[in-house]
Tab-separated table of C-alpha atoms in Angstrom:
chain	number	residue	atom	x	y	z
A	1	UNK	CA	-0.466	-2.685	-80.054
A	2	UNK	CA	3.194	-3.987	-80.038
A	3	UNK	CA	4.565	-3.085	-77.626
A	4	UNK	CA	6.247	-5.634	-75.366
A	5	UNK	CA	3.576	-6.450	-73.088
A	6	UNK	CA	4.023	-8.452	-70.068
A	7	UNK	CA	-0.117	-7.862	-69.541
A	8	UNK	CA	-2.131	-10.416	-71.396
A	9	UNK	CA	-5.841	-12.449	-72.207
A	10	UNK	CA	-6.629	-13.703	-75.053
A	11	UNK	CA	-10.714	-14.359	-75.159
A	12	UNK	CA	-10.008	-17.282	-77.698
A	13	UNK	CA	-9.392	-20.524	-77.241
A	14	UNK	CA	-6.897	-23.110	-77.874
A	15	UNK	CA	-5.597	-26.937	-76.658
A	16	UNK	CA	-6.626	-27.679	-72.436
A	17	UNK	CA	-8.619	-30.120	-71.788
A	18	UNK	CA	-10.844	-30.013	-75.394
A	19	UNK	CA	-11.560	-33.152	-77.172
A	20	UNK	CA	-9.212	-34.200	-79.714
A	21	UNK	CA	-11.811	-34.439	-81.805
A	22	UNK	CA	-12.819	-30.284	-80.915
A	23	UNK	CA	-9.073	-28.561	-82.009
A	24	UNK	CA	-8.942	-24.349	-82.142
A	25	UNK	CA	-10.456	-23.321	-85.714
A	26	UNK	CA	-7.798	-21.044	-85.950
A	27	UNK	CA	-4.806	-24.260	-85.805
A	28	UNK	CA	-7.344	-26.771	-87.666
A	29	UNK	CA	-7.466	-24.257	-91.240
A	30	UNK	CA	-3.716	-22.793	-91.130
A	31	UNK	CA	-2.686	-26.576	-90.514
A	32	UNK	CA	-4.750	-27.962	-93.457
A	33	UNK	CA	-4.506	-24.877	-95.897
A	34	UNK	CA	-0.509	-25.327	-95.951
A	35	UNK	CA	-0.110	-28.468	-97.025
A	36	UNK	CA	-1.355	-28.879	-100.712
A	37	UNK	CA	-4.149	-28.627	-102.523
A	38	UNK	CA	-6.642	-32.023	-103.690
A	39	UNK	CA	-7.025	-32.784	-107.602
A	40	UNK	CA	-10.133	-34.397	-108.900
A	41	UNK	CA	-9.510	-37.386	-107.021
A	42	UNK	CA	-9.135	-36.175	-103.759
A	43	UNK	CA	-5.384	-36.766	-103.863
A	44	UNK	CA	-3.280	-34.613	-103.070
A	45	UNK	CA	0.111	-33.402	-105.187
A	46	UNK	CA	3.038	-34.928	-105.370
A	47	UNK	CA	4.871	-34.273	-102.473
A	48	UNK	CA	8.460	-33.915	-103.736
A	49	UNK	CA	8.932	-30.397	-101.310
A	50	UNK	CA	7.563	-32.103	-98.734
A	51	UNK	CA	10.474	-30.195	-96.288
A	52	UNK	CA	9.088	-27.013	-98.326
A	53	UNK	CA	5.627	-26.937	-97.641
A	54	UNK	CA	6.502	-28.367	-93.514
A	55	UNK	CA	8.417	-24.740	-93.434
A	56	UNK	CA	6.028	-22.378	-95.584
A	57	UNK	CA	3.054	-24.401	-92.813
A	58	UNK	CA	4.920	-23.472	-89.763
A	59	UNK	CA	4.993	-19.660	-91.859
A	60	UNK	CA	1.943	-19.846	-91.583
A	61	UNK	CA	1.082	-20.684	-88.292
A	62	UNK	CA	3.637	-18.995	-87.194
A	63	UNK	CA	2.461	-15.494	-88.489
A	64	UNK	CA	-1.105	-16.383	-87.768
A	65	UNK	CA	-0.118	-17.144	-83.186
A	66	UNK	CA	2.168	-13.751	-83.136
A	67	UNK	CA	-1.431	-11.970	-84.062
A	68	UNK	CA	-3.564	-14.117	-81.891
A	69	UNK	CA	-1.838	-14.077	-79.175
A	70	UNK	CA	1.030	-10.919	-79.444
A	71	UNK	CA	-1.312	-8.343	-77.949
A	72	UNK	CA	-0.705	-7.040	-74.937
A	73	UNK	CA	-3.651	-4.939	-73.089
A	74	UNK	CA	-4.183	-2.291	-69.825
A	75	UNK	CA	-7.069	-3.207	-68.141
A	76	UNK	CA	-5.913	-4.576	-65.027
A	77	UNK	CA	-7.550	-7.608	-62.339
A	78	UNK	CA	-9.162	-5.781	-60.032
A	79	UNK	CA	-8.683	-7.290	-56.020
A	80	UNK	CA	-10.361	-6.746	-53.207
A	81	UNK	CA	-8.775	-4.162	-50.604
A	82	UNK	CA	-10.565	-6.060	-47.951
A	83	UNK	CA	-11.415	-9.465	-47.918
A	84	UNK	CA	-7.727	-11.736	-47.618
A	85	UNK	CA	-5.893	-13.371	-51.120
A	86	UNK	CA	-4.685	-16.613	-50.987
A	87	UNK	CA	-1.395	-18.193	-52.609
A	88	UNK	CA	-0.201	-21.182	-51.799
A	89	UNK	CA	-0.483	-21.648	-49.063
A	90	UNK	CA	0.148	-17.941	-47.845
A	91	UNK	CA	-2.426	-14.828	-47.572
A	92	UNK	CA	-1.905	-11.385	-47.581
A	93	UNK	CA	-3.807	-8.764	-47.326
A	94	UNK	CA	-3.572	-5.805	-49.060
A	95	UNK	CA	-5.635	-2.837	-47.893
A	96	UNK	CA	-4.217	0.783	-47.175
A	97	UNK	CA	-0.945	-1.404	-48.857
A	98	UNK	CA	1.128	-2.239	-46.464
A	99	UNK	CA	3.219	-4.178	-46.755
A	100	UNK	CA	1.640	-8.286	-46.299
A	101	UNK	CA	0.801	-5.725	-49.776
A	102	UNK	CA	4.407	-5.108	-51.067
A	103	UNK	CA	5.326	-9.017	-49.994
A	104	UNK	CA	2.063	-10.114	-51.701
A	105	UNK	CA	3.488	-8.392	-55.861
A	106	UNK	CA	6.877	-9.702	-54.398
A	107	UNK	CA	6.003	-13.586	-53.806
A	108	UNK	CA	4.044	-13.375	-57.348
A	109	UNK	CA	6.724	-11.886	-59.354
A	110	UNK	CA	9.185	-15.011	-57.824
A	111	UNK	CA	7.296	-17.155	-59.480
A	112	UNK	CA	7.624	-19.088	-63.031
A	113	UNK	CA	6.416	-18.090	-66.067
A	114	UNK	CA	6.254	-20.495	-68.830
A	115	UNK	CA	4.334	-19.273	-71.659
A	116	UNK	CA	4.671	-19.514	-75.503
A	117	UNK	CA	7.713	-19.520	-77.292
A	118	UNK	CA	8.922	-18.376	-81.020
A	119	UNK	CA	12.584	-19.227	-83.275
A	120	UNK	CA	13.003	-22.296	-81.248
A	121	UNK	CA	15.232	-24.957	-82.775
A	122	UNK	CA	12.463	-27.201	-85.057
A	123	UNK	CA	10.859	-29.965	-83.299
A	124	UNK	CA	11.993	-34.430	-83.451
A	125	UNK	CA	9.501	-35.079	-86.118
A	126	UNK	CA	8.043	-31.519	-87.052
A	127	UNK	CA	8.310	-28.118	-88.118
A	128	UNK	CA	7.497	-26.185	-86.012
A	129	UNK	CA	9.450	-24.334	-84.501
A	130	UNK	CA	6.570	-22.366	-81.820
A	131	UNK	CA	4.567	-24.320	-79.413
A	132	UNK	CA	1.595	-20.941	-79.949
A	133	UNK	CA	-1.614	-22.437	-80.215
A	134	UNK	CA	-1.176	-26.603	-78.612
A	135	UNK	CA	1.727	-26.261	-76.172
A	136	UNK	CA	-0.837	-24.402	-73.072
A	137	UNK	CA	-1.367	-27.731	-70.901
A	138	UNK	CA	2.410	-28.124	-71.260
A	139	UNK	CA	3.684	-24.732	-70.249
A	140	UNK	CA	0.416	-24.682	-66.992
A	141	UNK	CA	2.546	-28.848	-65.823
A	142	UNK	CA	6.226	-25.895	-66.233
A	143	UNK	CA	4.923	-23.788	-64.375
A	144	UNK	CA	4.309	-25.938	-61.417
A	145	UNK	CA	6.651	-28.389	-61.696
A	146	UNK	CA	9.330	-24.909	-61.460
A	147	UNK	CA	7.563	-24.147	-58.569
A	148	UNK	CA	8.286	-27.764	-57.154
A	149	UNK	CA	11.882	-27.669	-58.263
A	150	UNK	CA	12.306	-23.203	-56.391
A	151	UNK	CA	11.200	-26.128	-52.724
A	152	UNK	CA	13.716	-28.282	-53.680
A	153	UNK	CA	16.589	-25.662	-54.306
A	154	UNK	CA	16.130	-22.522	-52.283
A	155	UNK	CA	15.772	-22.196	-48.597
A	156	UNK	CA	11.808	-21.443	-47.517
A	157	UNK	CA	10.503	-18.207	-48.212
A	158	UNK	CA	13.046	-17.506	-50.786
A	159	UNK	CA	12.030	-14.852	-53.714
A	160	UNK	CA	13.893	-13.538	-56.755
A	161	UNK	CA	15.892	-10.052	-56.297
A	162	UNK	CA	13.883	-8.081	-58.364
A	163	UNK	CA	11.138	-8.593	-57.877
A	164	UNK	CA	11.622	-5.895	-54.694
A	165	UNK	CA	11.599	-3.047	-57.676
A	166	UNK	CA	8.112	-2.808	-57.579
A	167	UNK	CA	5.201	0.270	-58.198
A	168	UNK	CA	2.681	0.738	-56.177
A	169	UNK	CA	0.032	0.726	-58.919
A	170	UNK	CA	-2.340	-1.390	-57.239
A	171	UNK	CA	-1.107	-4.764	-58.688
A	172	UNK	CA	0.483	-3.162	-62.613
A	173	UNK	CA	4.317	-3.096	-61.483
A	174	UNK	CA	6.596	-1.781	-64.046
A	175	UNK	CA	10.691	-3.293	-64.489
A	176	UNK	CA	12.916	-2.219	-62.082
A	177	UNK	CA	16.021	-0.669	-64.489
A	178	UNK	CA	18.389	-0.939	-60.773
A	179	UNK	CA	21.188	-4.174	-61.576
A	180	UNK	CA	20.618	-4.589	-57.128
A	181	UNK	CA	19.663	-3.546	-53.875
A	182	UNK	CA	20.597	-0.608	-53.101
A	183	UNK	CA	23.760	0.478	-51.694
A	184	UNK	CA	26.140	3.685	-51.610
A	185	UNK	CA	28.598	4.832	-53.220
A	186	UNK	CA	30.456	3.769	-50.915
A	187	UNK	CA	29.293	-0.005	-50.260
A	188	UNK	CA	28.388	-0.110	-54.273
A	189	UNK	CA	30.861	-2.247	-55.905
A	190	UNK	CA	30.350	-5.647	-53.389
A	191	UNK	CA	26.892	-5.192	-53.245
A	192	UNK	CA	26.302	-6.020	-56.957
A	193	UNK	CA	29.731	-7.926	-56.776
A	194	UNK	CA	28.075	-9.855	-53.390
A	195	UNK	CA	24.471	-9.630	-56.213
A	196	UNK	CA	25.610	-10.695	-58.448
A	197	UNK	CA	28.103	-14.032	-56.763
A	198	UNK	CA	24.421	-15.000	-54.377
A	199	UNK	CA	24.576	-18.388	-54.542
A	200	UNK	CA	20.311	-17.927	-54.393
A	201	UNK	CA	20.048	-14.985	-57.593
A	202	UNK	CA	22.763	-18.871	-58.767
A	203	UNK	CA	20.746	-21.559	-58.013
A	204	UNK	CA	18.119	-19.080	-60.092
A	205	UNK	CA	19.008	-18.597	-62.382
A	206	UNK	CA	20.100	-21.842	-63.371
A	207	UNK	CA	16.192	-23.575	-62.563
A	208	UNK	CA	15.012	-21.284	-64.868
A	209	UNK	CA	17.719	-21.742	-67.797
A	210	UNK	CA	16.035	-25.627	-67.091
A	211	UNK	CA	12.502	-24.538	-68.861
A	212	UNK	CA	14.716	-22.831	-71.814
A	213	UNK	CA	13.055	-24.429	-75.364
A	214	UNK	CA	16.404	-25.488	-76.067
A	215	UNK	CA	17.463	-29.597	-76.790
A	216	UNK	CA	19.648	-30.318	-74.010
A	217	UNK	CA	17.160	-28.317	-71.571
A	218	UNK	CA	15.876	-31.097	-68.818
A	219	UNK	CA	12.215	-29.149	-68.341
A	220	UNK	CA	12.591	-27.767	-71.622
A	221	UNK	CA	9.738	-27.387	-74.225
A	222	UNK	CA	11.759	-30.379	-76.807
A	223	UNK	CA	11.878	-32.989	-74.099
A	224	UNK	CA	8.833	-32.946	-72.701
A	225	UNK	CA	7.749	-33.621	-76.295
A	226	UNK	CA	9.888	-36.103	-76.647
A	227	UNK	CA	8.867	-37.554	-73.218
A	228	UNK	CA	5.372	-37.538	-74.645
A	229	UNK	CA	5.706	-39.724	-77.361
A	230	UNK	CA	5.533	-42.633	-74.746
A	231	UNK	CA	1.058	-41.476	-74.791
A	232	UNK	CA	1.180	-41.543	-78.535
A	233	UNK	CA	1.901	-37.953	-78.351
A	234	UNK	CA	4.048	-35.470	-80.625
A	235	UNK	CA	4.933	-31.908	-81.574
A	236	UNK	CA	1.968	-30.111	-81.672
A	237	UNK	CA	-0.747	-32.548	-80.252
A	238	UNK	CA	-3.299	-31.758	-77.750
A	239	UNK	CA	-1.697	-32.666	-73.564
A	240	UNK	CA	-4.577	-33.188	-70.938
A	241	UNK	CA	-3.374	-32.432	-67.065
A	242	UNK	CA	-3.256	-35.873	-66.544
A	243	UNK	CA	-1.031	-36.623	-69.489
A	244	UNK	CA	0.745	-33.550	-68.689
A	245	UNK	CA	1.177	-35.367	-64.730
A	246	UNK	CA	2.786	-38.139	-66.489
A	247	UNK	CA	5.310	-35.853	-69.092
A	248	UNK	CA	7.018	-33.827	-65.638
A	249	UNK	CA	7.138	-37.306	-63.693
A	250	UNK	CA	9.082	-38.707	-66.887
A	251	UNK	CA	11.658	-36.209	-66.868
A	252	UNK	CA	12.446	-35.479	-63.338
A	253	UNK	CA	13.682	-38.867	-63.767
A	254	UNK	CA	15.092	-38.813	-66.799
A	255	UNK	CA	17.003	-35.671	-65.286
A	256	UNK	CA	18.348	-37.531	-62.403
A	257	UNK	CA	21.771	-36.134	-63.346
A	258	UNK	CA	21.081	-32.920	-63.131
A	259	UNK	CA	18.243	-32.545	-60.054
A	260	UNK	CA	19.049	-34.924	-57.139
A	261	UNK	CA	17.506	-36.002	-54.250
A	262	UNK	CA	14.223	-35.565	-56.195
A	263	UNK	CA	10.853	-38.093	-57.854
A	264	UNK	CA	7.868	-37.574	-57.956
A	265	UNK	CA	4.217	-40.191	-57.567
A	266	UNK	CA	0.771	-40.034	-60.355
A	267	UNK	CA	-1.341	-40.262	-57.757
A	268	UNK	CA	-3.719	-44.216	-59.522
A	269	UNK	CA	-7.612	-43.597	-59.646
A	270	UNK	CA	-7.715	-40.911	-57.868
A	271	UNK	CA	-5.843	-42.277	-53.922
A	272	UNK	CA	-2.382	-41.734	-53.114
A	273	UNK	CA	-0.445	-44.755	-52.133
A	274	UNK	CA	1.219	-43.914	-48.600
A	275	UNK	CA	3.533	-47.387	-49.692
A	276	UNK	CA	4.062	-46.264	-52.774
A	277	UNK	CA	5.175	-42.638	-52.157
A	278	UNK	CA	7.233	-43.942	-49.341
A	279	UNK	CA	8.935	-46.151	-51.359
A	280	UNK	CA	9.950	-44.163	-54.158
A	281	UNK	CA	11.237	-40.896	-51.365
A	282	UNK	CA	13.564	-43.684	-49.300
A	283	UNK	CA	17.293	-44.438	-50.530
A	284	UNK	CA	19.355	-46.997	-48.695
A	285	UNK	CA	22.648	-45.576	-47.519
A	286	UNK	CA	26.237	-46.303	-48.747
A	287	UNK	CA	27.810	-49.029	-47.827
A	288	UNK	CA	29.420	-48.517	-44.790
A	289	UNK	CA	26.910	-45.731	-43.679
A	290	UNK	CA	25.489	-46.139	-40.008
A	291	UNK	CA	22.784	-43.818	-40.057
A	292	UNK	CA	19.415	-44.262	-37.697
A	293	UNK	CA	16.900	-45.167	-41.141
A	294	UNK	CA	16.830	-44.185	-45.518
A	295	UNK	CA	17.803	-41.154	-46.053
A	296	UNK	CA	15.247	-39.660	-48.178
A	297	UNK	CA	13.359	-37.620	-51.654
A	298	UNK	CA	12.070	-34.246	-52.163
A	299	UNK	CA	8.901	-35.521	-53.370
A	300	UNK	CA	6.342	-33.987	-55.438
A	301	UNK	CA	2.557	-34.963	-55.210
A	302	UNK	CA	0.735	-34.774	-59.017
A	303	UNK	CA	-2.992	-36.301	-58.636
A	304	UNK	CA	-5.300	-35.877	-61.482
A	305	UNK	CA	-8.870	-35.133	-60.678
A	306	UNK	CA	-12.306	-34.411	-62.490
A	307	UNK	CA	-13.574	-32.015	-60.891
A	308	UNK	CA	-16.983	-32.997	-62.078
A	309	UNK	CA	-18.857	-33.993	-65.403
A	310	UNK	CA	-18.926	-31.393	-68.534
A	311	UNK	CA	-19.322	-27.940	-65.318
A	312	UNK	CA	-17.261	-27.622	-62.634
A	313	UNK	CA	-18.955	-29.406	-59.246
A	314	UNK	CA	-19.995	-25.425	-57.037
A	315	UNK	CA	-19.768	-28.566	-54.357
A	316	UNK	CA	-15.719	-28.471	-55.118
A	317	UNK	CA	-14.695	-25.087	-54.651
A	318	UNK	CA	-14.548	-25.504	-50.977
A	319	UNK	CA	-12.240	-27.808	-50.965
A	320	UNK	CA	-10.021	-26.478	-53.402
A	321	UNK	CA	-9.848	-22.969	-51.714
A	322	UNK	CA	-8.758	-25.235	-48.825
A	323	UNK	CA	-6.197	-27.331	-50.307
A	324	UNK	CA	-4.595	-23.455	-52.414
A	325	UNK	CA	-4.842	-22.513	-48.468
A	326	UNK	CA	-2.048	-25.203	-47.323
A	327	UNK	CA	1.779	-24.871	-47.792
A	328	UNK	CA	2.370	-28.054	-49.264
A	329	UNK	CA	0.445	-27.335	-52.514
A	330	UNK	CA	2.561	-25.670	-55.572
A	331	UNK	CA	-0.090	-25.237	-57.260
A	332	UNK	CA	-3.015	-26.847	-60.015
A	333	UNK	CA	-2.757	-27.562	-64.067
A	334	UNK	CA	-6.133	-26.728	-65.650
A	335	UNK	CA	-8.208	-23.863	-66.812
A	336	UNK	CA	-11.063	-23.074	-68.808
A	337	UNK	CA	-12.260	-24.554	-70.997
A	338	UNK	CA	-9.571	-25.151	-74.188
A	339	UNK	CA	-7.610	-23.041	-72.507
A	340	UNK	CA	-4.794	-23.946	-69.350
A	341	UNK	CA	-4.114	-22.101	-66.519
A	342	UNK	CA	-1.877	-21.976	-63.451
A	343	UNK	CA	-4.016	-21.529	-60.787
A	344	UNK	CA	-1.850	-20.648	-57.505
A	345	UNK	CA	-4.264	-19.143	-55.162
A	346	UNK	CA	-7.715	-16.739	-54.594
A	347	UNK	CA	-9.918	-14.438	-53.109
A	348	UNK	CA	-13.295	-14.448	-52.545
A	349	UNK	CA	-14.582	-16.647	-55.102
A	350	UNK	CA	-11.989	-15.755	-58.643
A	351	UNK	CA	-9.066	-17.910	-58.803
A	352	UNK	CA	-5.462	-16.347	-58.862
A	353	UNK	CA	-3.392	-17.578	-62.860
A	354	UNK	CA	0.084	-16.905	-64.676
A	355	UNK	CA	-1.417	-17.226	-68.536
A	356	UNK	CA	1.036	-19.394	-71.210
A	357	UNK	CA	-1.227	-17.463	-73.299
A	358	UNK	CA	1.594	-15.011	-74.607
A	359	UNK	CA	4.019	-15.637	-77.628
A	360	UNK	CA	7.492	-14.165	-76.376
A	361	UNK	CA	10.686	-15.004	-79.016
A	362	UNK	CA	12.640	-17.228	-77.357
A	363	UNK	CA	15.667	-17.089	-74.537
A	364	UNK	CA	19.324	-18.013	-75.262
A	365	UNK	CA	20.067	-20.231	-71.965
A	366	UNK	CA	23.607	-21.238	-73.376
A	367	UNK	CA	24.504	-17.880	-73.047
A	368	UNK	CA	25.843	-16.716	-69.547
A	369	UNK	CA	23.836	-13.801	-67.824
A	370	UNK	CA	20.864	-14.153	-69.979
A	371	UNK	CA	17.629	-12.360	-68.948
A	372	UNK	CA	15.439	-13.570	-66.808
A	373	UNK	CA	12.782	-10.326	-66.892
A	374	UNK	CA	10.363	-12.727	-69.278
A	375	UNK	CA	10.494	-15.896	-67.024
A	376	UNK	CA	8.812	-13.814	-64.891
A	377	UNK	CA	5.455	-12.175	-64.314
A	378	UNK	CA	4.639	-8.946	-62.427
A	379	UNK	CA	0.838	-8.579	-63.458
A	380	UNK	CA	-1.831	-11.160	-61.516
A	381	UNK	CA	-5.105	-12.810	-63.086
A	382	UNK	CA	-7.790	-13.357	-61.893
A	383	UNK	CA	-11.141	-16.079	-62.729
A	384	UNK	CA	-14.908	-17.214	-61.909
A	385	UNK	CA	-13.961	-20.677	-59.626
A	386	UNK	CA	-17.283	-21.090	-61.977
A	387	UNK	CA	-15.253	-21.295	-65.534
A	388	UNK	CA	-13.209	-23.377	-63.923
A	389	UNK	CA	-12.908	-26.748	-66.272
A	390	UNK	CA	-13.118	-29.325	-64.016
A	391	UNK	CA	-11.003	-30.909	-65.520
A	392	UNK	CA	-7.212	-30.570	-64.228
A	393	UNK	CA	-4.281	-31.322	-61.830
A	394	UNK	CA	-3.067	-30.885	-58.426
A	395	UNK	CA	0.812	-29.602	-56.667
A	396	UNK	CA	1.452	-30.661	-54.040
A	397	UNK	CA	5.355	-30.759	-52.137
A	398	UNK	CA	7.871	-32.463	-48.955
A	399	UNK	CA	10.685	-31.973	-48.649
A	400	UNK	CA	11.628	-34.868	-46.158
A	401	UNK	CA	9.379	-37.354	-43.930
A	402	UNK	CA	8.089	-35.068	-41.792
A	403	UNK	CA	6.865	-32.964	-43.944
A	404	UNK	CA	4.946	-35.635	-46.156
A	405	UNK	CA	3.334	-36.986	-43.034
A	406	UNK	CA	2.343	-33.324	-42.366
A	407	UNK	CA	1.055	-33.186	-46.122
A	408	UNK	CA	-1.800	-36.398	-45.001
A	409	UNK	CA	-3.298	-34.676	-42.343
A	410	UNK	CA	-3.366	-31.066	-44.000
A	411	UNK	CA	-4.878	-32.463	-47.096
A	412	UNK	CA	-6.988	-35.661	-45.985
A	413	UNK	CA	-8.556	-32.979	-43.282
A	414	UNK	CA	-9.183	-29.912	-46.210
A	415	UNK	CA	-10.489	-32.873	-48.561
A	416	UNK	CA	-12.809	-33.745	-45.600
A	417	UNK	CA	-14.346	-29.949	-46.628
A	418	UNK	CA	-16.485	-30.922	-49.168
A	419	UNK	CA	-20.924	-31.804	-49.279
A	420	UNK	CA	-19.822	-34.411	-51.511
A	421	UNK	CA	-20.483	-37.877	-51.004
A	422	UNK	CA	-16.966	-38.843	-52.405
A	423	UNK	CA	-13.663	-36.606	-52.075
A	424	UNK	CA	-11.731	-34.947	-55.102
A	425	UNK	CA	-9.278	-37.355	-54.130
A	426	UNK	CA	-7.927	-39.878	-51.217
A	427	UNK	CA	-5.251	-40.685	-49.200
A	428	UNK	CA	-5.200	-44.519	-48.046
A	429	UNK	CA	-2.600	-46.852	-46.521
A	430	UNK	CA	-0.965	-49.395	-48.125
A	431	UNK	CA	-0.280	-50.623	-52.183
A	432	UNK	CA	-1.764	-49.436	-55.270
A	433	UNK	CA	-2.306	-52.507	-57.756
A	434	UNK	CA	-0.022	-51.887	-60.116
A	435	UNK	CA	3.228	-49.777	-59.796
A	436	UNK	CA	2.632	-45.883	-60.519
A	437	UNK	CA	5.088	-45.243	-62.749
A	438	UNK	CA	3.910	-48.949	-64.819
A	439	UNK	CA	0.400	-47.248	-65.133
A	440	UNK	CA	-1.199	-45.378	-68.625
A	441	UNK	CA	-0.729	-42.548	-68.421
A	442	UNK	CA	-3.453	-41.727	-70.939
A	443	UNK	CA	-6.126	-44.227	-69.407
A	444	UNK	CA	-9.778	-43.486	-67.323
A	445	UNK	CA	-11.477	-43.256	-64.967
A	446	UNK	CA	-14.676	-44.052	-64.460
A	447	UNK	CA	-16.337	-43.586	-61.191
A	448	UNK	CA	-19.620	-44.886	-60.280
A	449	UNK	CA	-21.369	-43.171	-58.097
A	450	UNK	CA	-23.849	-45.614	-58.262
A	451	UNK	CA	-24.623	-48.819	-56.114
A	452	UNK	CA	-21.068	-48.525	-54.635
A	453	UNK	CA	-18.340	-45.819	-54.989
A	454	UNK	CA	-15.515	-48.775	-57.484
A	455	UNK	CA	-13.240	-47.249	-59.352
A	456	UNK	CA	-11.831	-48.433	-62.079
A	457	UNK	CA	-9.790	-48.346	-65.076
A	458	UNK	CA	-9.905	-48.223	-68.809
A	459	UNK	CA	-7.186	-48.032	-71.692
A	460	UNK	CA	-8.740	-45.250	-74.682
A	461	UNK	CA	-5.862	-43.565	-75.801
A	462	UNK	CA	-8.340	-41.512	-78.159
A	463	UNK	CA	-9.250	-39.776	-75.861
A	464	UNK	CA	-8.377	-36.426	-74.436
A	465	UNK	CA	-10.285	-36.115	-71.254
A	466	UNK	CA	-8.472	-38.604	-68.599
A	467	UNK	CA	-11.237	-38.027	-65.996
A	468	UNK	CA	-15.248	-39.931	-66.752
A	469	UNK	CA	-18.004	-38.663	-64.240
A	470	UNK	CA	-20.445	-41.335	-65.073
């Protein structure tokens, strides 16, 4: 079925939160079979042509992943017409196909969709030209960061203009051939020019280009893989949601020239320390300035958590729902076991998500007016809460100091809704014991639930599960 689909839902597992010793079978098989044969003494053939073998390995993996992640499925996600649908702080009622239903379609199609890509320049230190089979957690992290950047740079309530052209066939929508808003012949030229020169569309395109699969893109796969080397990761490895949170923070720090007045804070030991966030966000006034207070940077707050042991603790579901109802929430980097997804909302007992497991051709973001359609998905999907992997990273955004103060209040209220003795995470006054920017991203947080609640940090570079519940 080799069409150009926008819907896919492969059932086979991939990297996600799987332990490092339990990689997906298909990736392991192709990786080992193409490394060369072994002699009778167990040693490999003399590697006279390692580059050629590397290219062969890359081609074999690419061929397999093109089959595995290139399928198109016509099935649709079924949505209730009577239950409200919540997505990133907004509630929609889909009954009668009314205005709110149309608003939901537009809002969902506006979200940036970052998926597997193939045919991009080789990643440093490898012969890989695709991330199919191993990069889905990085893609989910890109989608969360992209949502924060859109809120940072674009006006509230902004929607992608092309997202307005959708059909009303449940949640399946078709691509529009229109170049912009419908206009009369008299005003066609003026309207098209206005559309192309729209500042918001220019900003939107610039944000998309930052996630292109090219070494120059500040938040593209090449840069994220490079930032992961300090955590002992390399191209082809499997990433967990906590490590991805620290990679995103480093990427934003490194891109301060392109993205000004934005910082990222990663919570320590399931705690957001208010003073640490304030210290990151306050910008000293320049010399000669006389203002009432320092200027304030926008902040993306990332909270790596574990919502149970081997499976999701169902007592946390209500709390997760309450967090997704907040306007300050920008999504959850998570998924199901061995299969990363980007959660953006829910309806009843099912999570709404964007799926990175679809292999698309690389788009050359260095060209003017490169196509944007493959960076947006118009077909929402759902998954039961019961299938959610407990290891995830929750994201929040605050554009001003006032918004941050409101975030602290509303998030604390949402966290208190859990019936579990210990909340998902906490927001505390004061500072952490160490600078969160120097905290090792591959550390493990042990939550001790006996005797007394205390948090203990240890290092373990061989573990892919950043959080262990004892």
